[in-house]
Amino acid sequence: MPHLFALNDDHRAITDMAQTFAREKIAPHALDWDERKHFPVDVLREAAALGMGGIYTREDIGGSGLSRLDATLIFEALARGCPTVAAYLSIHNMCAWMIDRFGDAAQREKWGPALCSMDRLASYCLTEPAAGSDAAAIKMKARRDGDFYVLDGVKQFISGAGVSDLYVIMARTSDEGARGLTAFVVEKDRLSFGANEKKMGWNAQPTRQVICEDCRIPVANRLGEEGQGFRIAMAGLDGGRLNIAACSLGGAAAALDKAVAYMGERQAFGKKLDTFQALQFRLADMAIDLEASRTFLWRAASALDAKTPDATALCAMAKKFVTDACFSVANDALQLHGGYGYLADYGIEKIVRDLRVHQILEGSNEIMRLIVARHLIESRS
Ligand SMILES: Cc1cc2nc3c(=O)[nH]c(=O)nc-3n(C[C@H](O)[C@H](O)[C@H](O)COP(=O)(O)OP(=O)(O)OC[C@H]3O[C@@H](n4cnc5c(N)ncnc54)[C@H](O)[C@@H]3O)c2cc1C
């Protein structure tokens, strides 16, 4: 797999396109959007016009038909502008792929094109107030009633909620644990929403409860068969985890760039910061951690592209490794800015706040270890 370590012309073109978009359309506004808690839907639609609304969704419904490796390049590049905006786009892409992959012909035709153009935005709804890490314990009920299902329950922490138009919701159709879950696509007008949560970071996208109260939806909105919901939800997350890790990588790379620039200007004890060897070594360690993260991410993405049996474990490993390492790099970049790193104007503290949640969501990093350990034990000969 030579492309693991050397990008080809297509990869470079995709990266350039996403980097230019991030530099021109996202980065100049990122601090303002964070401060005002503004969700830049218009900019997301501009990204979609360049093919970033359905990156690895098939072309017959308007997707770009790119690989998972391509997606990690795009999300790293976008996150250099703003990890939060890139991360919402990642969730939207995950939902578009789930509908493309598990939807029937009518569902793909009905929702696919509007998702790829981002005329309609999507949210992923798994977590509940009493079921986060243990997703198989979710309680939201989906009761069959003739040609309809009736959903009742609450989803917690849903990114994009209240603004998104379509919601991929996992709900319970039987009491059989993970095997009792079913996936549904629910339109916004059937739902109600909680208040926008006040958060440490990720302020440029809303996070709300999604409330289903006697929510009646046609059977035609069921994604896959009854009982397949857990498998569908987890399949989405394999790629989602790579994308979130790529968002950490882009944020941390931007933080390192800022630190290198700052240390060439700032003086202490009559010398530029970048002449202190202890600090040079810190920079070197940060660069090594970023490169190790990038290499690992590309390896896991290639495994998912090739559908290897260890792909899920590799995605979990990469998500854990990359989001931990990159949070630490961003935090080090803040430290290297001294007191100024703590001020909002320098843009470093925002990156640290944004990257922190990547260690928690799309499966916490403890759960990533659980997946890796399970894989080790199950593949013991
Ligand atoms: C800003 C934000 C956006 C989010 N967006 C979405 C979204 O769009 N859609 C969605 O469905 N969810 C979303 N989430 C939810 C997120 O995925 C969950 O918060 C996460 O899965 C953890 O669940 P929990 O918060 O209930 O923590 P808990 O499951 O209560 O876990 C608490 C702590 O215990 C640890 N823990 C739990 N079980 C174990 C175990 N068996 N072994 C070791 N440690 C364990 C966890 O790692 C964690 O540290 C979002 C969360 C946030 C904060």
Tab-separated table of C-alpha atoms and ligand atoms in Angstrom:
chain	number	residue	atom	x	y	z
A	1	MET	CA	0.000	0.000	0.000
A	2	PRO	CA	2.396	2.699	-1.124
A	3	HIS	CA	-0.201	5.472	-0.774
A	4	LEU	CA	-0.047	5.014	2.983
A	5	PHE	CA	3.112	7.025	3.122
A	6	ALA	CA	3.151	9.124	-0.048
A	7	LEU	CA	0.158	11.046	-1.286
A	8	ASN	CA	-0.608	10.838	-4.997
A	9	ASP	CA	-1.675	13.764	-7.201
A	10	ASP	CA	-5.379	13.209	-6.442
A	11	HIS	CA	-4.753	13.236	-2.695
A	12	ARG	CA	-2.751	16.425	-3.026
A	13	ALA	CA	-5.473	18.098	-5.097
A	14	ILE	CA	-8.142	17.148	-2.535
A	15	THR	CA	-5.988	18.408	0.326
A	16	ASP	CA	-5.229	21.691	-1.464
A	17	MET	CA	-8.909	22.255	-2.164
A	18	ALA	CA	-9.894	21.677	1.489
A	19	GLN	CA	-6.958	23.711	2.824
A	20	THR	CA	-7.812	26.667	0.605
A	21	PHE	CA	-11.454	26.472	1.671
A	22	ALA	CA	-10.444	26.334	5.347
A	23	ARG	CA	-8.027	29.241	4.976
A	24	GLU	CA	-10.409	31.499	3.062
A	25	LYS	CA	-13.880	30.583	4.305
A	26	ILE	CA	-13.461	29.175	7.811
A	27	ALA	CA	-10.309	30.332	9.642
A	28	PRO	CA	-10.966	34.099	9.416
A	29	HIS	CA	-14.323	33.653	11.219
A	30	ALA	CA	-13.612	30.795	13.627
A	31	LEU	CA	-13.064	32.901	16.756
A	32	ASP	CA	-16.125	35.009	16.072
A	33	TRP	CA	-18.334	31.964	15.471
A	34	ASP	CA	-17.063	30.432	18.711
A	35	GLU	CA	-17.770	33.601	20.676
A	36	ARG	CA	-21.228	34.128	19.172
A	37	LYS	CA	-22.096	30.414	19.136
A	38	HIS	CA	-22.864	30.799	15.445
A	39	PHE	CA	-23.478	27.673	13.352
A	40	PRO	CA	-22.313	28.646	9.840
A	41	VAL	CA	-24.796	26.694	7.714
A	42	ASP	CA	-24.141	28.878	4.650
A	43	VAL	CA	-20.427	28.009	4.779
A	44	LEU	CA	-21.244	24.319	5.195
A	45	ARG	CA	-23.337	24.538	2.018
A	46	GLU	CA	-20.401	26.141	0.218
A	47	ALA	CA	-18.260	23.194	1.342
A	48	ALA	CA	-20.939	20.848	0.000
A	49	ALA	CA	-20.840	22.614	-3.378
A	50	LEU	CA	-17.198	21.487	-3.532
A	51	GLY	CA	-18.178	17.876	-2.817
A	52	MET	CA	-17.670	17.817	0.955
A	53	GLY	CA	-21.304	17.093	1.912
A	54	GLY	CA	-21.117	13.453	0.813
A	55	ILE	CA	-17.399	12.734	0.665
A	56	TYR	CA	-17.618	8.929	0.731
A	57	THR	CA	-21.211	8.687	-0.427
A	58	ARG	CA	-21.773	7.153	-3.859
A	59	GLU	CA	-21.882	9.357	-6.920
A	60	ASP	CA	-25.291	8.230	-8.258
A	61	ILE	CA	-26.990	10.201	-5.450
A	62	GLY	CA	-24.685	13.201	-5.675
A	63	GLY	CA	-21.852	12.023	-3.439
A	64	SER	CA	-18.167	12.392	-4.230
A	65	GLY	CA	-17.438	8.642	-4.066
A	66	LEU	CA	-14.080	9.235	-2.378
A	67	SER	CA	-12.273	6.936	0.042
A	68	ARG	CA	-11.937	7.043	3.829
A	69	LEU	CA	-8.330	8.032	3.378
A	70	ASP	CA	-9.464	10.995	1.245
A	71	ALA	CA	-11.920	11.921	3.999
A	72	THR	CA	-9.180	12.032	6.660
A	73	LEU	CA	-7.166	14.372	4.446
A	74	ILE	CA	-10.186	16.638	4.001
A	75	PHE	CA	-11.120	16.732	7.683
A	76	GLU	CA	-7.553	17.423	8.777
A	77	ALA	CA	-7.387	20.312	6.299
A	78	LEU	CA	-10.791	21.759	7.299
A	79	ALA	CA	-10.014	21.461	11.007
A	80	ARG	CA	-6.982	23.674	10.553
A	81	GLY	CA	-9.606	26.389	10.027
A	82	CYS	CA	-11.947	25.274	12.810
A	83	PRO	CA	-12.208	21.800	14.395
A	84	THR	CA	-15.844	22.385	15.369
A	85	VAL	CA	-17.097	23.210	11.892
A	86	ALA	CA	-15.107	20.306	10.449
A	87	ALA	CA	-16.509	17.981	13.125
A	88	TYR	CA	-20.131	18.844	12.340
A	89	LEU	CA	-19.433	18.207	8.673
A	90	SER	CA	-17.979	14.854	9.709
A	91	ILE	CA	-21.193	13.896	11.519
A	92	HIS	CA	-23.295	14.979	8.537
A	93	ASN	CA	-21.092	12.876	6.247
A	94	MET	CA	-21.498	9.882	8.556
A	95	CYS	CA	-25.314	10.155	8.351
A	96	ALA	CA	-25.258	10.602	4.560
A	97	TRP	CA	-23.109	7.474	4.253
A	98	MET	CA	-25.432	5.469	6.552
A	99	ILE	CA	-28.431	6.326	4.364
A	100	ASP	CA	-26.435	5.571	1.215
A	101	ARG	CA	-25.103	2.279	2.592
A	102	PHE	CA	-28.147	0.916	4.418
A	103	GLY	CA	-31.034	2.713	2.710
A	104	ASP	CA	-33.163	1.107	-0.006
A	105	ALA	CA	-33.401	2.618	-3.497
A	106	ALA	CA	-36.324	4.895	-2.565
A	107	GLN	CA	-34.590	6.187	0.584
A	108	ARG	CA	-31.313	6.827	-1.221
A	109	GLU	CA	-33.173	8.739	-3.933
A	110	LYS	CA	-35.376	10.654	-1.494
A	111	TRP	CA	-32.693	11.861	0.919
A	112	GLY	CA	-29.297	11.285	-0.710
A	113	PRO	CA	-29.045	14.235	-3.152
A	114	ALA	CA	-30.302	16.820	-0.624
A	115	LEU	CA	-27.836	15.530	1.973
A	116	CYS	CA	-24.889	15.630	-0.430
A	117	SER	CA	-25.704	19.218	-1.440
A	118	MET	CA	-26.459	20.011	2.209
A	119	ASP	CA	-29.768	21.534	1.249
A	120	ARG	CA	-30.711	19.309	4.143
A	121	LEU	CA	-28.457	18.767	7.147
A	122	ALA	CA	-28.335	15.563	9.197
A	123	SER	CA	-27.733	14.577	12.811
A	124	TYR	CA	-26.828	11.235	14.373
A	125	CYS	CA	-28.915	10.247	17.399
A	126	LEU	CA	-27.659	7.389	19.539
A	127	THR	CA	-26.878	8.741	23.024
A	128	GLU	CA	-29.613	9.063	25.655
A	129	PRO	CA	-29.606	10.703	29.092
A	130	ALA	CA	-29.065	7.318	30.778
A	131	ALA	CA	-27.212	5.493	27.976
A	132	GLY	CA	-23.985	6.878	26.533
A	133	SER	CA	-21.082	4.449	26.513
A	134	ASP	CA	-23.458	1.512	26.879
A	135	ALA	CA	-25.340	2.211	23.658
A	136	ALA	CA	-27.073	-1.173	23.758
A	137	ALA	CA	-28.966	0.070	26.853
A	138	ILE	CA	-30.901	2.753	25.021
A	139	LYS	CA	-34.551	3.027	25.966
A	140	MET	CA	-36.236	5.083	23.240
A	141	LYS	CA	-39.156	2.943	22.070
A	142	ALA	CA	-40.307	2.452	18.492
A	143	ARG	CA	-43.719	0.764	18.465
A	144	ARG	CA	-45.105	-0.582	15.197
A	145	ASP	CA	-48.634	0.605	14.410
A	146	GLY	CA	-49.761	-0.601	10.979
A	147	ASP	CA	-47.802	1.298	8.328
A	148	PHE	CA	-46.215	3.508	10.964
A	149	TYR	CA	-43.824	3.420	13.879
A	150	VAL	CA	-44.417	5.553	16.958
A	151	LEU	CA	-41.230	6.730	18.676
A	152	ASP	CA	-41.097	7.844	22.297
A	153	GLY	CA	-38.025	8.895	24.246
A	154	VAL	CA	-35.188	11.389	24.483
A	155	LYS	CA	-31.785	11.592	22.784
A	156	GLN	CA	-29.060	13.524	24.567
A	157	PHE	CA	-26.120	15.642	23.298
A	158	ILE	CA	-27.197	15.630	19.652
A	159	SER	CA	-24.882	17.689	17.453
A	160	GLY	CA	-26.662	19.969	15.021
A	161	ALA	CA	-30.017	19.313	16.708
A	162	GLY	CA	-32.666	21.947	16.182
A	163	VAL	CA	-31.046	23.047	12.919
A	164	SER	CA	-30.575	19.741	11.099
A	165	ASP	CA	-33.411	18.623	8.858
A	166	LEU	CA	-32.969	14.837	9.114
A	167	TYR	CA	-32.224	12.725	12.176
A	168	VAL	CA	-30.840	9.191	12.029
A	169	ILE	CA	-32.321	7.805	15.251
A	170	MET	CA	-31.608	4.469	16.878
A	171	ALA	CA	-34.630	3.220	18.849
A	172	ARG	CA	-35.774	0.016	20.494
A	173	THR	CA	-38.164	-2.287	18.660
A	174	SER	CA	-37.665	-5.238	21.042
A	175	ASP	CA	-36.160	-5.964	24.448
A	176	GLU	CA	-33.240	-7.993	23.120
A	177	GLY	CA	-30.392	-5.635	24.074
A	178	ALA	CA	-28.257	-4.590	21.091
A	179	ARG	CA	-30.294	-6.875	18.815
A	180	GLY	CA	-33.448	-4.981	19.730
A	181	LEU	CA	-32.382	-1.697	18.135
A	182	THR	CA	-33.594	-0.341	14.803
A	183	ALA	CA	-32.477	2.717	12.826
A	184	PHE	CA	-34.915	5.339	11.525
A	185	VAL	CA	-34.685	8.529	9.530
A	186	VAL	CA	-36.903	11.170	11.103
A	187	GLU	CA	-37.744	14.571	9.641
A	188	LYS	CA	-37.337	17.650	11.826
A	189	ASP	CA	-41.040	18.571	11.923
A	190	ARG	CA	-41.846	15.346	13.830
A	191	LEU	CA	-39.479	16.255	16.699
A	192	SER	CA	-38.991	18.781	19.458
A	193	PHE	CA	-35.696	19.958	20.909
A	194	GLY	CA	-34.114	20.930	24.205
A	195	ALA	CA	-32.176	24.139	24.830
A	196	ASN	CA	-28.784	24.644	23.179
A	197	GLU	CA	-26.326	23.254	25.768
A	198	LYS	CA	-23.708	25.611	27.212
A	199	LYS	CA	-20.405	23.878	26.464
A	200	MET	CA	-16.669	24.146	27.069
A	201	GLY	CA	-16.012	24.147	23.305
A	202	TRP	CA	-17.645	23.121	20.019
A	203	ASN	CA	-19.568	26.397	20.230
A	204	ALA	CA	-19.910	26.822	16.462
A	205	GLN	CA	-22.464	24.025	16.359
A	206	PRO	CA	-25.530	23.480	18.547
A	207	THR	CA	-25.928	20.520	20.914
A	208	ARG	CA	-29.458	19.760	22.055
A	209	GLN	CA	-31.728	17.029	23.272
A	210	VAL	CA	-33.942	15.515	20.582
A	211	ILE	CA	-37.353	14.655	21.971
A	212	CYS	CA	-39.698	12.111	20.414
A	213	GLU	CA	-43.186	12.347	21.828
A	214	ASP	CA	-45.751	10.179	20.125
A	215	CYS	CA	-43.593	10.693	17.034
A	216	ARG	CA	-45.355	8.937	14.145
A	217	ILE	CA	-43.260	8.077	11.129
A	218	PRO	CA	-43.994	5.872	8.108
A	219	VAL	CA	-42.483	2.389	7.994
A	220	ALA	CA	-40.724	3.649	4.835
A	221	ASN	CA	-38.462	5.698	7.158
A	222	ARG	CA	-36.928	2.582	8.728
A	223	LEU	CA	-33.303	2.156	7.707
A	224	GLY	CA	-32.492	-1.510	7.187
A	225	GLU	CA	-34.424	-4.232	8.969
A	226	GLU	CA	-35.724	-4.337	12.517
A	227	GLY	CA	-32.877	-5.356	14.822
A	228	GLN	CA	-30.077	-4.007	12.589
A	229	GLY	CA	-29.890	-0.605	14.265
A	230	PHE	CA	-26.910	-1.313	16.507
A	231	ARG	CA	-24.872	-2.699	13.614
A	232	ILE	CA	-25.779	0.298	11.439
A	233	ALA	CA	-24.930	2.727	14.247
A	234	MET	CA	-21.535	1.091	14.849
A	235	ALA	CA	-20.709	0.886	11.132
A	236	GLY	CA	-21.267	4.636	10.889
A	237	LEU	CA	-18.964	5.228	13.837
A	238	ASP	CA	-15.974	3.379	12.328
A	239	GLY	CA	-15.600	6.147	9.756
A	240	GLY	CA	-16.866	8.788	12.167
A	241	ARG	CA	-14.034	8.023	14.539
A	242	LEU	CA	-11.440	8.461	11.808
A	243	ASN	CA	-12.984	11.792	10.888
A	244	ILE	CA	-13.074	13.047	14.473
A	245	ALA	CA	-9.440	12.002	14.896
A	246	ALA	CA	-8.614	13.896	11.679
A	247	CYS	CA	-10.330	16.951	13.172
A	248	SER	CA	-8.038	16.661	16.216
A	249	LEU	CA	-5.045	16.360	13.913
A	250	GLY	CA	-5.949	19.498	11.963
A	251	GLY	CA	-6.591	21.491	15.139
A	252	ALA	CA	-3.309	20.373	16.703
A	253	ALA	CA	-1.376	21.092	13.497
A	254	ALA	CA	-2.765	24.645	13.484
A	255	ALA	CA	-1.788	25.022	17.156
A	256	LEU	CA	1.757	23.830	16.443
A	257	ASP	CA	2.067	26.317	13.552
A	258	LYS	CA	0.970	29.100	15.864
A	259	ALA	CA	3.499	28.030	18.513
A	260	VAL	CA	6.393	27.891	16.030
A	261	ALA	CA	5.518	31.383	14.754
A	262	TYR	CA	5.092	32.818	18.243
A	263	MET	CA	8.376	31.407	19.512
A	264	GLY	CA	10.215	33.133	16.673
A	265	GLU	CA	8.904	36.495	17.934
A	266	ARG	CA	8.603	36.308	21.704
A	267	GLN	CA	11.676	37.026	23.819
A	268	ALA	CA	12.514	36.001	27.392
A	269	PHE	CA	15.817	36.457	29.204
A	270	GLY	CA	17.049	38.473	26.186
A	271	LYS	CA	16.591	35.608	23.726
A	272	LYS	CA	13.915	34.390	21.333
A	273	LEU	CA	11.895	31.513	22.823
A	274	ASP	CA	12.863	29.269	19.928
A	275	THR	CA	16.550	29.427	20.939
A	276	PHE	CA	15.922	27.582	24.242
A	277	GLN	CA	16.776	23.963	23.645
A	278	ALA	CA	14.209	22.680	26.150
A	279	LEU	CA	11.514	24.435	24.125
A	280	GLN	CA	12.980	23.272	20.802
A	281	PHE	CA	12.746	19.705	22.094
A	282	ARG	CA	9.136	20.327	23.077
A	283	LEU	CA	8.394	21.489	19.525
A	284	ALA	CA	10.141	18.432	18.119
A	285	ASP	CA	8.109	16.106	20.357
A	286	MET	CA	4.910	17.816	19.234
A	287	ALA	CA	5.846	17.389	15.562
A	288	ILE	CA	6.700	13.714	16.149
A	289	ASP	CA	3.340	13.123	17.856
A	290	LEU	CA	1.507	14.758	14.961
A	291	GLU	CA	3.340	12.702	12.362
A	292	ALA	CA	2.735	9.470	14.306
A	293	SER	CA	-0.954	10.423	14.549
A	294	ARG	CA	-1.196	11.130	10.836
A	295	THR	CA	0.516	7.890	9.854
A	296	PHE	CA	-1.714	5.871	12.197
A	297	LEU	CA	-4.830	7.581	10.891
A	298	TRP	CA	-3.939	6.836	7.273
A	299	ARG	CA	-3.262	3.220	8.192
A	300	ALA	CA	-6.654	2.837	9.899
A	301	ALA	CA	-8.417	4.626	7.011
A	302	SER	CA	-6.767	2.314	4.506
A	303	ALA	CA	-7.916	-0.698	6.548
A	304	LEU	CA	-11.493	0.617	6.497
A	305	ASP	CA	-11.252	1.240	2.745
A	306	ALA	CA	-9.992	-2.334	2.273
A	307	LYS	CA	-12.654	-3.658	4.735
A	308	THR	CA	-10.053	-5.734	6.573
A	309	PRO	CA	-11.286	-7.802	9.555
A	310	ASP	CA	-9.321	-5.638	11.978
A	311	ALA	CA	-10.645	-2.335	10.572
A	312	THR	CA	-13.000	-1.597	13.489
A	313	ALA	CA	-10.224	-2.230	16.034
A	314	LEU	CA	-7.778	-0.093	14.042
A	315	CYS	CA	-10.294	2.767	13.821
A	316	ALA	CA	-10.789	2.579	17.595
A	317	MET	CA	-7.010	2.470	18.203
A	318	ALA	CA	-6.418	5.438	15.916
A	319	LYS	CA	-9.259	7.439	17.458
A	320	LYS	CA	-7.845	6.901	20.944
A	321	PHE	CA	-4.234	7.525	20.019
A	322	VAL	CA	-4.767	10.524	17.764
A	323	THR	CA	-7.311	12.395	19.894
A	324	ASP	CA	-5.177	11.950	23.045
A	325	ALA	CA	-1.891	12.875	21.331
A	326	CYS	CA	-3.390	15.871	19.528
A	327	PHE	CA	-5.098	17.236	22.630
A	328	SER	CA	-1.740	17.105	24.332
A	329	VAL	CA	-0.021	18.873	21.399
A	330	ALA	CA	-2.631	21.654	21.447
A	331	ASN	CA	-2.273	22.018	25.207
A	332	ASP	CA	1.530	22.201	24.855
A	333	ALA	CA	1.116	24.900	22.187
A	334	LEU	CA	-0.949	26.864	24.700
A	335	GLN	CA	1.784	26.439	27.319
A	336	LEU	CA	4.427	27.688	24.873
A	337	HIS	CA	2.404	30.897	24.419
A	338	GLY	CA	2.611	31.569	28.165
A	339	GLY	CA	-0.192	33.805	29.469
A	340	TYR	CA	-1.098	34.878	25.955
A	341	GLY	CA	-2.094	31.316	25.116
A	342	TYR	CA	-4.861	31.673	27.688
A	343	LEU	CA	-6.304	34.724	25.941
A	344	ALA	CA	-9.053	34.188	23.394
A	345	ASP	CA	-7.492	36.489	20.760
A	346	TYR	CA	-4.577	34.121	20.158
A	347	GLY	CA	-6.883	31.319	19.053
A	348	ILE	CA	-5.038	28.615	20.991
A	349	GLU	CA	-7.379	28.185	23.957
A	350	LYS	CA	-10.271	27.668	21.519
A	351	ILE	CA	-8.438	24.790	19.857
A	352	VAL	CA	-7.761	23.194	23.257
A	353	ARG	CA	-11.426	23.567	24.245
A	354	ASP	CA	-12.630	22.174	20.916
A	355	LEU	CA	-10.290	19.167	20.905
A	356	ARG	CA	-11.091	18.133	24.470
A	357	VAL	CA	-14.465	16.657	23.574
A	358	HIS	CA	-12.976	14.425	20.865
A	359	GLN	CA	-11.629	12.265	23.705
A	360	ILE	CA	-15.213	11.791	24.921
A	361	LEU	CA	-17.567	11.520	21.958
A	362	GLU	CA	-18.130	8.985	19.175
A	363	GLY	CA	-17.202	6.486	21.899
A	364	SER	CA	-15.020	7.731	24.761
A	365	ASN	CA	-11.346	6.807	24.722
A	366	GLU	CA	-12.041	4.299	27.506
A	367	ILE	CA	-14.560	2.607	25.212
A	368	MET	CA	-11.950	2.639	22.411
A	369	ARG	CA	-9.701	0.573	24.702
A	370	LEU	CA	-12.621	-1.749	25.407
A	371	ILE	CA	-13.070	-2.359	21.655
A	372	VAL	CA	-9.345	-2.989	21.167
A	373	ALA	CA	-9.132	-5.341	24.153
A	374	ARG	CA	-12.215	-7.256	22.975
A	375	HIS	CA	-10.670	-7.635	19.520
A	376	LEU	CA	-7.437	-8.964	21.044
A	377	ILE	CA	-9.251	-11.470	23.192
A	378	GLU	CA	-11.657	-12.590	20.475
A	379	SER	CA	-8.864	-13.128	17.951
A	380	ARG	CA	-6.772	-15.146	20.425
A	381	SER	CA	-5.909	-18.437	18.741
B	1	LIG	C1	-20.449	18.115	22.616
B	1	LIG	C2	-20.972	16.723	22.459
B	1	LIG	C3	-21.546	16.331	21.247
B	1	LIG	C4	-22.062	15.031	21.108
B	1	LIG	N1	-22.688	14.694	19.939
B	1	LIG	C5	-23.362	13.508	19.861
B	1	LIG	C6	-24.182	13.209	18.727
B	1	LIG	O1	-24.241	13.987	17.764
B	1	LIG	N2	-24.880	12.035	18.719
B	1	LIG	C7	-24.833	11.157	19.754
B	1	LIG	O2	-25.477	10.121	19.688
B	1	LIG	N3	-24.056	11.412	20.856
B	1	LIG	C8	-23.331	12.567	20.932
B	1	LIG	N4	-22.582	12.866	22.056
B	1	LIG	C9	-22.589	11.928	23.172
B	1	LIG	C10	-21.268	11.209	23.369
B	1	LIG	O3	-21.053	10.283	22.369
B	1	LIG	C11	-21.295	10.604	24.776
B	1	LIG	O4	-21.182	11.690	25.696
B	1	LIG	C12	-20.228	9.567	25.018
B	1	LIG	O5	-20.480	8.420	24.252
B	1	LIG	C13	-20.088	9.182	26.495
B	1	LIG	O6	-21.335	8.854	27.038
B	1	LIG	P1	-21.792	9.527	28.436
B	1	LIG	O7	-21.575	11.002	28.295
B	1	LIG	O8	-23.154	9.070	28.748
B	1	LIG	O9	-20.761	9.012	29.498
B	1	LIG	P2	-20.882	7.640	30.362
B	1	LIG	O10	-21.220	6.517	29.475
B	1	LIG	O11	-21.755	7.921	31.522
B	1	LIG	O12	-19.384	7.473	30.864
B	1	LIG	C14	-18.829	8.240	31.939
B	1	LIG	C15	-17.356	7.884	32.045
B	1	LIG	O13	-17.214	6.474	32.340
B	1	LIG	C16	-16.423	5.843	31.347
B	1	LIG	N5	-16.933	4.491	31.129
B	1	LIG	C17	-18.206	4.118	30.884
B	1	LIG	N6	-18.304	2.793	30.739
B	1	LIG	C18	-17.053	2.309	30.882
B	1	LIG	C19	-16.478	0.995	30.850
B	1	LIG	N7	-17.231	-0.087	30.588
B	1	LIG	N8	-15.167	0.861	31.058
B	1	LIG	C20	-14.398	1.955	31.289
B	1	LIG	N9	-14.863	3.200	31.336
B	1	LIG	C21	-16.176	3.376	31.125
B	1	LIG	C22	-16.555	6.722	30.132
B	1	LIG	O14	-15.461	6.573	29.259
B	1	LIG	C23	-16.590	8.102	30.748
B	1	LIG	O15	-15.282	8.529	31.049
B	1	LIG	C24	-21.992	14.123	22.192
B	1	LIG	C25	-21.385	14.529	23.392
B	1	LIG	C26	-20.882	15.798	23.533
B	1	LIG	C27	-20.262	16.193	24.848
